[in-house]
Amino acid sequence: MGFFSTIKEDIKAVFDRDPAARSKAEILLCYPGLHAILFHRFAHWLWNKKCYLLGRLFSHLGRFLTGIEIHPGAVIGRRFFIDHGMGVVIGETAEVGDDVTLYHGVTLGGVSLNKGKRHPTLGNNVIVGAGAKILGPFTVGSNSKIGSNSVVVKEVPPNSTVVGIPGRVITDEKTSVNFDHDKLPDPVAKAVTCLVDRVVEIEKEIERVKKDIDKENDN
């Protein structure tokens, strides 16, 4: 697929995933996420042509103008969408599949100083919530959701939902790409609720034992 056809798909992805988008003109002029991917696609083309300095220069210019840092070596798939975008960082060896959505403050980072693969690979239809950090050279499977502010440091199976620090897979059921945070399970809250319920049961049991003892004493 040609460069301009890919850009058309990127613009359409904004319409499909942001209900606030009203026109192509608004998207072209007012969406830093789109601006960032435009800069990246050209910078990546230069990088593949071994024009490393020019690639980094265009990448740096895109970062300056949008607040979104995408290394020109990163591989980004089709219909990529960054919503709001400020503070997004995508490392050199990151690979992003098709139809992926990132919210602001997301980091696709590395935890190693080696020059090989050190950044994550995201499958197709992955959604990463605001502030999430995905760190390391592993794969986040297709159709997965990463909850806001999660820190993911290990492999995520396809069709999973991950939340927490460190990130925990809380469901591996097949999910849609609609990302409703109010519907994400909270494993910590669930654990606390179970603990409170257990404490209540123990208190009731203690009261029953005390009553039995009092009856025996009265007799």
XYZ file of C-alpha atoms in Angstrom:
219
model
C 0.000 0.000 0.000
C 1.259 3.477 -0.923
C 2.176 6.257 1.471
C -0.884 8.417 0.780
C -3.288 5.476 0.948
C -1.857 4.628 4.374
C -2.349 8.230 5.519
C -5.971 8.146 4.311
C -6.513 5.081 6.479
C -4.920 6.870 9.454
C -7.359 9.763 8.990
C -10.314 7.383 8.734
C -9.153 5.672 11.931
C -9.601 8.987 13.770
C -13.188 9.228 12.544
C -13.873 5.634 13.538
C -12.456 5.917 17.078
C -12.976 9.502 18.205
C -16.608 10.682 18.422
C -15.352 14.267 18.828
C -13.948 14.332 15.271
C -16.176 16.404 13.000
C -14.328 16.913 9.719
C -11.185 15.999 7.798
C -10.015 19.590 8.089
C -10.291 19.456 11.879
C -8.382 16.181 11.979
C -5.620 17.400 9.684
C -5.174 20.666 11.581
C -5.943 19.825 15.204
C -4.956 16.208 15.936
C -1.368 15.864 17.202
C -1.671 12.074 17.104
C -2.175 12.242 13.341
C 0.641 14.764 12.963
C 2.942 12.449 14.900
C 2.211 9.457 12.680
C 2.693 11.599 9.559
C 6.129 12.624 10.790
C 6.895 9.041 11.762
C 5.919 7.471 8.462
C 8.265 9.831 6.596
C 11.034 9.477 9.202
C 10.677 5.667 9.042
C 10.977 5.787 5.241
C 14.222 7.756 5.599
C 15.430 5.300 8.255
C 14.840 2.358 5.914
C 16.828 4.217 3.243
C 19.692 4.346 5.792
C 19.333 8.128 6.095
C 19.595 7.747 9.866
C 20.405 11.337 10.747
C 17.582 12.757 8.620
C 15.210 10.184 10.047
C 16.123 11.184 13.592
C 15.854 14.858 12.648
C 12.289 14.494 11.347
C 11.416 12.352 14.356
C 12.778 15.030 16.677
C 10.815 17.727 14.837
C 7.642 15.672 15.245
C 8.358 15.316 18.964
C 8.897 19.058 19.304
C 5.615 19.888 17.572
C 3.369 17.184 19.038
C 4.822 16.051 22.373
C 4.829 12.497 20.987
C 8.136 10.681 20.582
C 8.306 7.847 18.049
C 11.729 6.532 17.113
C 12.073 6.345 13.305
C 13.148 2.698 13.609
C 9.812 1.659 15.156
C 7.477 -0.313 12.886
C 3.898 1.013 12.932
C 1.016 -0.785 11.238
C -2.020 0.537 9.396
C -4.885 2.601 10.853
C -2.834 3.606 13.891
C -4.489 6.086 16.264
C -3.018 8.062 19.151
C -5.767 9.851 21.088
C -4.687 13.168 22.680
C -1.128 11.878 22.533
C 0.932 14.092 24.834
C 3.745 12.115 26.445
C 3.543 9.002 24.266
C 6.959 7.340 23.769
C 7.617 4.497 21.304
C 11.095 2.981 21.263
C 13.337 2.008 18.362
C 12.622 -1.732 18.209
C 8.907 -1.488 19.026
C 6.522 -3.106 16.555
C 2.870 -2.114 16.391
C 0.241 -4.053 14.462
C -2.815 -2.814 12.557
C -5.774 -0.978 14.138
C -3.922 -0.206 17.376
C -5.030 2.644 19.660
C -2.823 4.371 22.230
C -3.961 7.031 24.686
C -1.816 9.799 26.150
C 1.142 9.032 28.363
C 1.724 5.524 26.983
C 5.290 4.188 26.849
C 6.451 1.292 24.697
C 9.866 1.104 26.308
C 12.848 -1.111 26.932
C 14.554 -2.411 30.060
C 17.873 -3.415 28.496
C 20.927 -1.614 27.119
C 21.587 -4.201 24.402
C 21.241 -3.085 20.788
C 18.931 -5.920 19.770
C 15.195 -6.266 20.258
C 14.389 -4.497 23.535
C 10.939 -2.963 23.034
C 7.496 -4.614 22.925
C 5.530 -5.935 19.977
C 1.801 -5.143 19.896
C -0.533 -7.350 17.883
C -3.549 -6.158 15.908
C -6.515 -4.393 17.552
C -4.657 -3.697 20.786
C -5.839 -0.792 22.960
C -3.513 0.759 25.531
C -5.051 3.052 28.153
C -3.678 6.397 29.305
C -0.424 6.296 31.252
C 0.235 2.581 30.698
C 3.833 1.392 30.410
C 4.733 -1.698 28.396
C 8.390 -2.465 29.022
C 10.478 -5.192 27.421
C 10.912 -7.293 24.260
C 7.749 -9.392 24.544
C 4.450 -9.567 22.681
C 1.052 -8.188 23.618
C -1.356 -10.469 21.778
C -3.967 -9.261 19.315
C -7.332 -7.968 20.573
C -5.927 -7.265 24.041
C -6.614 -4.277 26.301
C -4.132 -2.680 28.667
C -5.799 -0.678 31.446
C -4.785 2.888 32.270
C -1.590 3.281 34.344
C -0.814 -0.428 34.159
C 2.834 -1.497 34.036
C 3.234 -4.554 31.821
C 6.553 -6.414 31.978
C 5.737 -9.851 30.556
C 3.956 -11.582 27.683
C 0.230 -10.940 27.241
C -1.839 -13.663 25.515
C -4.250 -12.676 22.715
C -7.748 -11.535 23.704
C -6.659 -10.545 27.216
C -7.378 -7.651 29.541
C -4.505 -6.484 31.750
C -4.640 -4.092 34.719
C -2.482 -3.133 37.680
C 1.146 -2.721 38.728
C 2.634 -5.048 37.757
C 0.124 -5.815 35.046
C -2.030 -8.887 35.642
C -4.143 -10.703 33.086
C -7.650 -10.581 34.532
C -9.491 -12.147 31.614
C -8.517 -14.053 28.507
C -11.971 -14.034 26.980
C -12.344 -12.608 23.505
C -13.097 -8.901 23.775
C -14.227 -6.155 21.438
C -12.127 -3.080 20.724
C -14.512 -0.835 22.705
C -12.536 0.376 25.707
C -14.841 1.174 28.610
C -12.780 1.652 31.761
C -15.838 1.469 33.976
C -16.335 -2.132 32.788
C -12.803 -3.288 33.523
C -12.620 -5.640 36.529
C -10.561 -4.464 39.498
C -8.735 -7.464 40.997
C -7.472 -5.498 44.005
C -10.944 -4.241 44.890
C -12.316 -7.750 44.417
C -9.661 -9.193 46.754
C -10.383 -6.537 49.397
C -14.121 -7.203 49.129
C -13.555 -10.949 49.618
C -11.360 -10.227 52.625
C -13.977 -7.961 54.205
C -16.680 -10.575 53.605
C -14.504 -13.189 55.271
C -13.880 -10.939 58.282
C -17.634 -10.414 58.659
C -18.196 -14.196 58.585
C -15.499 -14.735 61.230
C -17.022 -12.058 63.489
C -20.435 -13.718 63.192
C -18.904 -17.086 64.039
C -17.157 -15.596 67.093
C -20.469 -14.121 68.274
C -22.160 -17.535 67.928
C -19.379 -19.218 69.914
C -19.587 -16.558 72.647
C -23.349 -17.067 72.922
C -22.883 -20.849 73.211
C -20.296 -20.349 75.958
C -22.611 -17.952 77.833
C -25.435 -20.508 77.676
C -23.189 -23.233 79.040
C -22.059 -20.960 81.884
C -25.665 -20.113 82.765
C -26.460 -23.792 82.994
